[in-house]
Short mmCIF file of C-alpha atoms and ligand atoms in Angstrom, two decimals:
data_model
loop_
_atom_site.label_atom_id
_atom_site.label_comp_id
_atom_site.label_asym_id
_atom_site.label_seq_id
_atom_site.Cartn_x
_atom_site.Cartn_y
_atom_site.Cartn_z
CA UNK A 1184 0.03 0.03 -0.01
CA UNK A 1185 1.49 3.45 -1.07
CA UNK A 1186 1.21 6.38 1.27
CA UNK A 1187 -1.91 7.83 -0.64
CA UNK A 1188 -3.64 4.50 -0.34
CA UNK A 1189 -2.78 4.14 3.38
CA UNK A 1190 -4.18 7.63 4.07
CA UNK A 1191 -7.22 7.06 2.24
CA UNK A 1192 -8.09 3.85 4.55
CA UNK A 1193 -7.06 5.99 7.54
CA UNK A 1194 -9.40 8.67 6.76
CA UNK A 1195 -12.23 6.25 5.84
CA UNK A 1196 -11.83 4.15 9.17
CA UNK A 1197 -11.77 7.66 11.14
CA UNK A 1198 -14.91 8.96 9.38
CA UNK A 1199 -16.82 5.74 9.91
CA UNK A 1200 -15.86 5.76 13.73
CA UNK A 1201 -17.12 9.51 13.90
CA UNK A 1202 -20.36 8.66 12.11
CA UNK A 1203 -20.82 5.60 14.48
CA UNK A 1204 -20.33 7.92 17.39
CA UNK A 1205 -22.73 10.49 16.11
CA UNK A 1206 -25.46 7.54 15.39
CA UNK A 1207 -25.25 5.87 18.65
CA UNK A 1208 -24.60 9.08 20.67
CA UNK A 1209 -27.11 11.76 19.58
CA UNK A 1210 -30.92 12.19 19.31
CA UNK A 1211 -31.79 14.28 16.32
CA UNK A 1212 -35.68 14.80 17.29
CA UNK A 1213 -36.67 16.50 13.86
CA UNK A 1214 -35.01 13.48 12.02
CA UNK A 1215 -36.75 11.06 14.46
CA UNK A 1216 -40.06 12.78 13.78
CA UNK A 1217 -39.52 12.80 10.27
CA UNK A 1218 -38.80 9.15 10.21
CA UNK A 1219 -42.07 8.41 12.16
CA UNK A 1220 -43.96 10.28 9.19
CA UNK A 1221 -42.43 8.17 6.73
CA UNK A 1222 -43.44 4.98 8.47
CA UNK A 1223 -46.75 6.16 9.02
CA UNK A 1224 -47.42 6.83 5.52
CA UNK A 1225 -45.82 3.46 4.60
CA UNK A 1226 -48.35 1.78 7.00
CA UNK A 1227 -51.24 3.79 5.50
CA UNK A 1228 -50.29 2.39 2.03
CA UNK A 1229 -50.04 -1.36 3.21
CA UNK A 1230 -53.54 -1.12 5.00
CA UNK A 1231 -55.05 0.47 1.99
CA UNK A 1232 -59.09 0.98 2.41
CA UNK A 1233 -59.28 -1.95 5.12
CA UNK A 1234 -61.21 -1.15 8.24
CA UNK A 1235 -58.81 -2.98 10.69
CA UNK A 1236 -56.17 -1.78 12.99
CA UNK A 1237 -52.03 -2.67 12.48
CA UNK A 1238 -51.31 -4.25 15.76
CA UNK A 1239 -47.94 -6.20 15.36
CA UNK A 1240 -45.33 -7.37 13.15
CA UNK A 1241 -43.87 -10.69 14.36
CA UNK A 1242 -40.10 -11.35 14.32
CA UNK A 1243 -39.97 -13.24 11.11
CA UNK A 1244 -42.47 -10.86 9.23
CA UNK A 1245 -42.31 -7.65 7.42
CA UNK A 1246 -45.80 -6.59 7.06
CA UNK A 1247 -48.44 -5.59 9.81
CA UNK A 1248 -50.82 -8.11 11.26
CA UNK A 1249 -54.30 -6.14 11.34
CA UNK A 1250 -56.96 -6.75 13.99
CA UNK A 1251 -60.60 -5.91 13.66
CA UNK A 1252 -62.11 -3.09 15.69
CA UNK A 1253 -63.87 -4.87 18.84
CA UNK A 1254 -64.22 -4.25 22.62
CA UNK A 1255 -61.98 -7.32 23.23
CA UNK A 1256 -58.91 -5.93 21.22
CA UNK A 1257 -57.19 -3.37 23.74
CA UNK A 1258 -54.85 -1.98 21.26
CA UNK A 1259 -57.25 -0.54 18.59
CA UNK A 1260 -56.82 3.09 20.01
CA UNK A 1261 -53.17 3.37 19.40
CA UNK A 1262 -53.22 3.48 15.49
CA UNK A 1263 -55.48 6.40 15.27
CA UNK A 1264 -53.67 8.00 18.28
CA UNK A 1265 -50.53 7.75 16.24
CA UNK A 1266 -52.07 9.40 13.17
CA UNK A 1267 -53.32 12.26 15.45
CA UNK A 1268 -49.80 12.89 16.90
CA UNK A 1269 -48.31 12.71 13.41
CA UNK A 1270 -50.90 15.33 12.17
CA UNK A 1271 -50.05 17.36 15.29
CA UNK A 1272 -46.54 17.30 14.18
CA UNK A 1273 -46.72 17.56 10.20
CA UNK A 1274 -50.01 19.51 9.80
CA UNK A 1275 -50.60 17.01 6.72
CA UNK A 1276 -54.38 17.11 6.04
CA UNK A 1277 -54.09 13.96 4.25
CA UNK A 1278 -52.95 12.22 7.64
CA UNK A 1279 -55.80 14.07 9.49
CA UNK A 1280 -58.49 12.52 7.12
CA UNK A 1281 -57.01 9.14 7.92
CA UNK A 1282 -56.94 10.10 11.57
CA UNK A 1283 -60.81 10.82 11.53
CA UNK A 1284 -61.37 7.65 9.50
CA UNK A 1285 -59.63 5.40 11.91
CA UNK A 1286 -60.91 7.16 15.05
CA UNK A 1287 -64.54 7.08 14.01
CA UNK A 1288 -64.46 3.45 13.13
CA UNK A 1289 -64.35 2.94 17.15
CA UNK A 1290 -67.56 4.70 17.77
CA UNK A 1291 -69.17 1.49 18.31
CA UNK A 1292 -66.98 0.81 21.27
CA UNK A 1293 -68.27 3.85 22.93
CA UNK A 1294 -71.81 2.53 22.72
CA UNK A 1295 -71.57 -0.94 24.27
CA UNK A 1296 -71.41 -1.92 27.86
CA UNK A 1297 -68.09 -2.22 29.53
CA UNK A 1298 -66.18 -5.22 28.65
CA UNK A 1299 -63.22 -4.38 30.59
CA UNK A 1300 -60.87 -1.40 32.02
CA UNK A 1301 -59.37 -1.25 28.42
CA UNK A 1302 -62.05 1.01 27.02
CA UNK A 1303 -59.64 3.79 28.63
CA UNK A 1304 -57.00 2.90 26.42
CA UNK A 1305 -59.08 2.34 23.42
CA UNK A 1306 -60.80 5.59 23.55
CA UNK A 1307 -58.79 7.99 25.15
CA UNK A 1308 -55.46 7.43 22.79
CA UNK A 1309 -57.90 7.90 19.94
CA UNK A 1310 -61.02 10.19 20.61
CA UNK A 1311 -58.88 12.01 23.50
CA UNK A 1312 -56.16 13.02 20.72
CA UNK A 1313 -58.96 13.69 18.22
CA UNK A 1314 -60.87 16.06 20.56
CA UNK A 1315 -57.63 17.69 21.73
CA UNK A 1316 -56.79 18.54 18.08
CA UNK A 1317 -60.22 19.43 16.77
CA UNK A 1318 -62.59 20.34 19.68
CA UNK A 1319 -65.34 18.59 17.84
CA UNK A 1320 -68.33 17.95 20.01
CA UNK A 1321 -69.00 14.42 18.58
CA UNK A 1322 -65.66 13.41 20.06
CA UNK A 1323 -66.58 15.06 23.39
CA UNK A 1324 -69.66 13.09 23.52
CA UNK A 1325 -67.93 9.73 22.84
CA UNK A 1326 -65.43 10.47 25.47
CA UNK A 1327 -68.01 11.33 28.17
CA UNK A 1328 -69.94 8.20 27.18
CA UNK A 1329 -66.68 6.00 27.31
CA UNK A 1330 -65.80 7.48 30.87
CA UNK A 1331 -69.19 6.57 32.18
CA UNK A 1332 -69.08 3.24 30.99
CA UNK A 1333 -65.61 2.63 32.56
CA UNK A 1334 -67.21 4.00 35.85
CA UNK A 1335 -69.63 1.11 35.90
CA UNK A 1336 -66.66 -1.29 36.77
CA UNK A 1337 -65.93 0.66 39.87
CA UNK A 1338 -66.37 -1.22 43.29
CA UNK A 1339 -66.72 1.07 46.06
CA UNK A 1340 -66.30 -1.57 48.66
CA UNK A 1341 -62.73 -2.23 47.38
CA UNK A 1342 -62.24 1.43 45.92
CA UNK A 1343 -60.77 0.21 42.58
CA UNK A 1344 -62.19 -0.66 38.95
CA UNK A 1345 -62.53 -4.08 38.29
CA UNK A 1346 -60.16 -4.66 35.47
CA UNK A 1347 -61.22 -8.09 34.07
CA UNK A 1348 -64.68 -9.12 34.69
CA UNK A 1349 -63.85 -12.11 32.62
CA UNK A 1350 -61.43 -13.31 35.17
CA UNK A 1351 -63.82 -13.11 38.07
CA UNK A 1352 -65.14 -16.67 37.31
CA UNK A 1353 -62.25 -18.10 34.97
CA UNK A 1354 -59.51 -17.59 37.70
CA UNK A 1355 -61.60 -17.04 40.79
CA UNK A 1356 -60.16 -13.41 41.10
CA UNK A 1357 -63.19 -11.97 42.80
CA UNK A 1358 -62.07 -8.40 42.20
CA UNK A 1359 -58.99 -7.93 40.20
CA UNK A 1360 -57.36 -4.81 39.38
CA UNK A 1361 -54.09 -4.62 37.08
CA UNK A 1362 -51.51 -1.90 37.10
CA UNK A 1363 -52.20 -1.13 33.26
CA UNK A 1364 -55.49 0.12 34.67
CA UNK A 1365 -53.62 3.18 36.22
CA UNK A 1366 -53.54 4.81 32.45
CA UNK A 1367 -57.34 4.60 32.22
CA UNK A 1368 -57.89 7.01 34.93
CA UNK A 1369 -56.90 9.68 32.62
CA UNK A 1370 -60.20 9.28 30.96
CA UNK A 1371 -62.14 9.74 34.04
CA UNK A 1372 -60.07 12.66 35.17
CA UNK A 1373 -60.75 14.38 31.59
CA UNK A 1374 -64.41 13.74 31.83
CA UNK A 1375 -64.84 15.21 35.22
CA UNK A 1376 -63.34 18.46 33.95
CA UNK A 1377 -65.40 18.39 30.79
CA UNK A 1378 -68.91 18.08 32.03
CA UNK A 1379 -68.90 14.55 33.18
CA UNK A 1380 -69.57 14.82 36.86
CA UNK A 1381 -67.28 14.85 39.92
CA UNK A 1382 -67.85 11.34 40.81
CA UNK A 1383 -65.29 10.64 37.99
CA UNK A 1384 -62.83 12.24 39.65
CA UNK A 1385 -63.52 10.68 42.97
CA UNK A 1386 -63.44 7.17 41.40
CA UNK A 1387 -59.93 8.05 39.74
CA UNK A 1388 -58.43 9.32 43.01
CA UNK A 1389 -59.82 6.43 45.18
CA UNK A 1390 -58.54 3.87 42.39
CA UNK A 1391 -54.98 5.56 42.57
CA UNK A 1392 -55.01 5.75 46.51
CA UNK A 1393 -55.90 2.00 46.93
CA UNK A 1394 -53.50 0.84 44.16
CA UNK A 1395 -50.71 2.80 45.82
CA UNK A 1396 -51.59 1.31 49.41
CA UNK A 1397 -51.73 -2.38 48.17
CA UNK A 1398 -50.08 -3.12 44.90
CA UNK A 1399 -46.43 -2.23 45.59
CA UNK A 1400 -43.82 -4.13 47.53
CA UNK A 1401 -41.44 -2.53 49.98
CA UNK A 1402 -38.83 -1.89 47.39
CA UNK A 1403 -41.85 -0.02 45.39
CA UNK A 1404 -41.66 -2.40 42.44
CA UNK A 1405 -45.32 -3.39 41.72
CA UNK A 1406 -47.46 -6.53 41.46
CA UNK A 1407 -49.15 -6.68 37.98
CA UNK A 1408 -52.56 -7.79 39.40
CA UNK A 1409 -54.02 -7.10 42.86
CA UNK A 1410 -56.87 -9.43 43.86
CA UNK A 1411 -59.55 -8.09 46.44
CA UNK A 1412 -62.29 -9.67 48.46
CA UNK A 1413 -65.59 -8.40 47.36
CA UNK A 1414 -67.35 -8.90 50.58
CA UNK A 1415 -65.22 -6.64 52.80
CA UNK A 1416 -62.93 -5.15 50.06
CA UNK A 1417 -59.60 -6.48 51.73
CA UNK A 1418 -56.57 -6.96 49.69
CA UNK A 1419 -56.10 -10.60 49.41
CA UNK A 1420 -52.81 -10.94 47.32
CA UNK A 1421 -50.60 -9.59 44.53
CA UNK A 1422 -49.83 -11.99 41.67
CA UNK A 1423 -48.55 -11.71 38.01
CA UNK A 1424 -50.32 -12.39 34.64
CA UNK A 1425 -47.63 -11.26 32.10
CA UNK A 1426 -44.56 -11.02 34.37
CA UNK A 1427 -42.05 -13.80 35.07
CA UNK A 1428 -43.41 -14.53 38.57
CA UNK A 1429 -45.68 -12.99 41.23
CA UNK A 1430 -42.78 -11.21 42.83
CA UNK A 1431 -40.76 -10.23 39.78
CA UNK A 1432 -40.75 -6.68 38.35
CA UNK A 1433 -42.53 -6.99 35.13
CA UNK A 1434 -41.20 -4.14 32.98
CA UNK A 1435 -44.26 -2.86 31.25
CA UNK A 1436 -46.33 -2.98 34.63
CA UNK A 1437 -43.68 -0.78 36.17
CA UNK A 1438 -43.86 1.44 33.15
CA UNK A 1439 -47.61 1.62 33.48
CA UNK A 1440 -47.11 2.65 37.30
CA UNK A 1441 -44.68 5.41 36.33
CA UNK A 1442 -46.82 6.75 33.73
CA UNK A 1443 -50.18 6.34 35.70
CA UNK A 1444 -48.96 7.79 39.05
CA UNK A 1445 -47.35 10.79 37.21
CA UNK A 1446 -50.64 11.59 35.35
CA UNK A 1447 -52.52 11.33 38.82
CA UNK A 1448 -50.07 13.82 40.33
CA UNK A 1449 -50.64 16.11 37.32
CA UNK A 1450 -54.41 15.81 37.40
CA UNK A 1451 -54.71 16.10 41.44
CA UNK A 1452 -51.70 18.15 42.46
CA UNK A 1453 -51.68 15.90 45.63
CA UNK A 1454 -47.91 15.86 46.67
CA UNK A 1455 -48.36 12.12 48.27
CA UNK A 1456 -48.57 11.05 44.47
CA UNK A 1457 -45.49 13.02 43.51
CA UNK A 1458 -43.26 11.52 46.46
CA UNK A 1459 -44.64 8.18 45.44
CA UNK A 1460 -44.08 8.13 41.70
CA UNK A 1461 -40.40 9.16 42.58
CA UNK A 1462 -39.85 6.16 44.55
CA UNK A 1463 -41.65 3.76 41.80
CA UNK A 1464 -39.47 5.46 39.18
CA UNK A 1465 -36.17 5.25 41.26
CA UNK A 1466 -36.19 1.44 41.47
CA UNK A 1467 -37.03 1.18 37.85
CA UNK A 1468 -33.99 3.62 36.79
CA UNK A 1469 -31.67 2.04 39.24
CA UNK A 1470 -32.18 -1.51 37.63
CA UNK A 1471 -32.21 -0.44 34.00
CA UNK A 1472 -29.58 -2.24 31.78
CA UNK A 1473 -26.85 -0.12 30.33
CA UNK A 1474 -28.87 0.78 26.95
CA UNK A 1475 -31.70 2.24 28.85
CA UNK A 1476 -34.05 -0.21 27.34
CA UNK A 1477 -35.32 -3.10 29.90
CA UNK A 1478 -35.39 -6.72 29.53
CA UNK A 1479 -39.18 -7.80 29.36
CA UNK A 1480 -38.97 -8.68 33.24
CA UNK A 1481 -36.32 -7.21 35.61
CA UNK A 1482 -36.08 -10.55 37.31
CA UNK A 1483 -35.99 -13.10 34.63
CA UNK A 1484 -33.15 -15.63 34.89
CA UNK A 1485 -32.31 -15.36 31.28
CA UNK A 1486 -30.81 -12.06 31.51
CA UNK A 1487 -28.74 -11.02 29.54
CA UNK A 1488 -30.02 -13.25 26.71
CA UNK A 1489 -33.68 -12.49 27.65
CA UNK A 1490 -35.86 -10.39 25.08
CA UNK A 1491 -36.11 -6.75 25.53
CA UNK A 1492 -39.38 -4.53 25.79
CA UNK A 1493 -38.82 -1.42 23.74
CA UNK A 1494 -42.41 -0.48 24.45
CA UNK A 1495 -41.70 -0.17 28.34
CA UNK A 1496 -38.93 1.96 27.42
CA UNK A 1497 -41.32 4.16 25.21
CA UNK A 1498 -43.86 4.41 27.91
CA UNK A 1499 -41.47 5.56 30.65
CA UNK A 1500 -39.63 8.05 28.21
CA UNK A 1501 -42.85 9.78 27.65
CA UNK A 1502 -43.96 9.46 31.41
CA UNK A 1503 -40.53 11.07 32.36
CA UNK A 1504 -40.80 14.04 30.11
CA UNK A 1505 -44.14 14.68 31.81
CA UNK A 1506 -42.81 14.15 35.38
CA UNK A 1507 -39.78 16.48 34.46
CA UNK A 1508 -42.17 19.30 34.15
CA UNK A 1509 -44.25 18.54 37.30
CA UNK A 1510 -41.39 17.91 39.70
CA UNK A 1511 -40.66 20.52 42.29
CA UNK A 1512 -37.10 19.52 42.78
CA UNK A 1513 -34.75 20.71 40.33
CA UNK A 1514 -32.31 18.14 40.62
CA UNK A 1515 -34.91 15.38 40.02
CA UNK A 1516 -36.71 17.43 37.14
CA UNK A 1517 -33.38 17.38 35.38
CA UNK A 1518 -32.60 13.76 36.15
CA UNK A 1519 -36.05 12.58 34.68
CA UNK A 1520 -35.65 14.69 31.58
CA UNK A 1521 -32.14 13.35 30.89
CA UNK A 1522 -33.32 9.81 31.80
CA UNK A 1523 -36.01 10.27 29.25
CA UNK A 1524 -33.45 11.74 26.66
CA UNK A 1525 -31.29 8.84 27.08
CA UNK A 1526 -34.06 6.07 26.63
CA UNK A 1527 -35.19 7.85 23.29
CA UNK A 1528 -31.73 8.21 22.18
CA UNK A 1529 -31.23 4.36 22.56
CA UNK A 1530 -34.81 3.77 20.95
CA UNK A 1531 -34.07 5.99 18.06
CA UNK A 1532 -30.57 4.73 17.35
CA UNK A 1533 -30.80 0.96 18.05
CA UNK A 1534 -34.65 -0.06 17.85
CA UNK A 1535 -36.09 1.26 15.03
CA UNK A 1536 -37.82 -0.70 12.55
CA UNK A 1537 -36.05 1.23 9.54
CA UNK A 1538 -36.38 0.09 5.99
CA UNK A 1539 -37.00 -3.62 7.05
CA UNK A 1540 -40.25 -3.01 8.66
CA UNK A 1541 -42.92 -0.20 8.67
CA UNK A 1542 -43.13 0.07 12.33
CA UNK A 1543 -41.39 2.75 14.40
CA UNK A 1544 -39.63 0.30 16.57
CA UNK A 1545 -38.78 -3.34 16.97
CA UNK A 1546 -38.20 -5.53 20.03
CA UNK A 1547 -40.99 -5.48 22.28
CA UNK A 1548 -42.43 -8.09 24.48
CA UNK A 1549 -46.26 -8.64 24.59
CA UNK A 1550 -46.88 -11.81 26.71
CA UNK A 1551 -43.76 -13.84 27.34
CA UNK A 1552 -45.40 -16.35 29.68
CA UNK A 1553 -48.14 -16.86 27.14
CA UNK A 1554 -45.46 -17.32 24.22
CA UNK A 1555 -47.26 -14.52 22.54
CA UNK A 1556 -45.70 -11.39 20.69
CA UNK A 1557 -42.15 -12.06 21.88
CA UNK A 1558 -39.32 -9.61 20.25
CA UNK A 1559 -42.02 -7.82 17.94
CA UNK A 1560 -42.80 -4.50 16.56
CA UNK A 1561 -46.08 -3.39 18.40
CA UNK A 1562 -48.45 -0.42 17.94
CA UNK A 1563 -48.38 0.77 21.72
CA UNK A 1564 -44.48 0.93 21.51
CA UNK A 1565 -44.84 3.28 18.55
CA UNK A 1566 -47.77 5.09 20.12
CA UNK A 1567 -45.89 6.03 23.30
CA UNK A 1568 -42.53 6.64 21.28
CA UNK A 1569 -44.34 9.21 19.18
CA UNK A 1570 -45.91 10.80 22.16
CA UNK A 1571 -42.69 11.10 23.96
CA UNK A 1572 -40.92 12.58 20.95
CA UNK A 1573 -43.90 14.98 20.69
CA UNK A 1574 -43.54 15.98 24.25
CA UNK A 1575 -39.84 16.59 23.79
CA UNK A 1576 -40.61 18.81 20.95
CA UNK A 1577 -42.87 20.76 22.89
CA UNK A 1578 -39.92 21.46 25.39
CA UNK A 1579 -38.29 23.38 22.50
CA UNK A 1580 -34.88 22.09 21.82
CA UNK A 1581 -34.15 19.89 19.00
CA UNK A 1582 -30.84 17.99 19.61
CA UNK A 1583 -30.02 16.34 22.49
CA UNK A 1584 -26.68 14.70 23.90
CA UNK A 1585 -27.41 11.78 26.31
CA UNK A 1586 -25.15 11.30 29.53
N1 LIG B 1430 -52.39 -3.48 28.90
C1 LIG B 1430 -51.81 -5.10 28.42
C2 LIG B 1430 -50.32 -4.96 28.23
O1 LIG B 1430 -49.56 -4.01 28.82
O2 LIG B 1430 -49.78 -5.89 27.77
#
């Protein structure tokens, strides 16, 4: 090799190292949002005129698996919600038209009796964003109807919402409340502020207070499911449904807890919830692996060979951006914002679907013990990723350097 050739090789290596550092070390938020828009357009063209919802792309697949709109399908709100966030960021009227189309497909869900607590996920992610961005009365009515439906599952003796009516008999869980249910309190808080009646606020606060008291271990990790007695309302035991074991920290369960109690503090301004969510967050952050994206359960013995759950990371990133704006201690506010940026940087640079698949993210785990949706692309990971990027955009800065 002559001098010229050697120089060329050295410069090429140096350039590629520099690019790699940039690629793994920084978050270009505008670029990430543009990428999400490209993936949304790809997904829309893949769905065409079908009246169904993209739910997942399995590990060996490259196209979305679609599911019909039904009260039994908990994820149907996330795709319309993604379209609303993309519309919010791009102001693209074609995207708005599709957001309207997919949201209104869910009208049927708002007119049925409660199947389970998931009506909150289904309707607040779709109609909640639709009303926020359009102010249309029709959407407000759908939200109020749905809040009243969710409230029918409240058990005053226990003080929480019954998450899964079907499991009362099937598993002999007389009254069961799952941590995921915390997210659905946002629909009740919203409805109470928008003409739905103060009892909806009271139900949400009772649910959060009872959950805070019973559904956490001394280290502030949570049980996925709390089982209560329906006669005197006492807490019987905490168990798991989607985690590794009854006493393990299921990553998405802890993510729901962080997101849920942050939102409850935002809505109530009761400092008890703020001090509590700090502790719930602390155990999650302390136990995270180096790339800020958890394994599907923090206690699975397969670590470091266990599948990751990018959806948990996206949920927590979004929650921590919210929490960073609510926190009254400056050091913690900065810590939460930085942690969220670290998570989004990792997801953006190492977990994107890219050219291979039309999802935003890869590597989420739905229900490991059921052997279902392991290491997949899934619509709720994409929803919370885009929500987090949108929250970051609202904070005003555009380029972020992780710790
Ligand atoms: N809410 C169901 C789940 O997180 O998988």
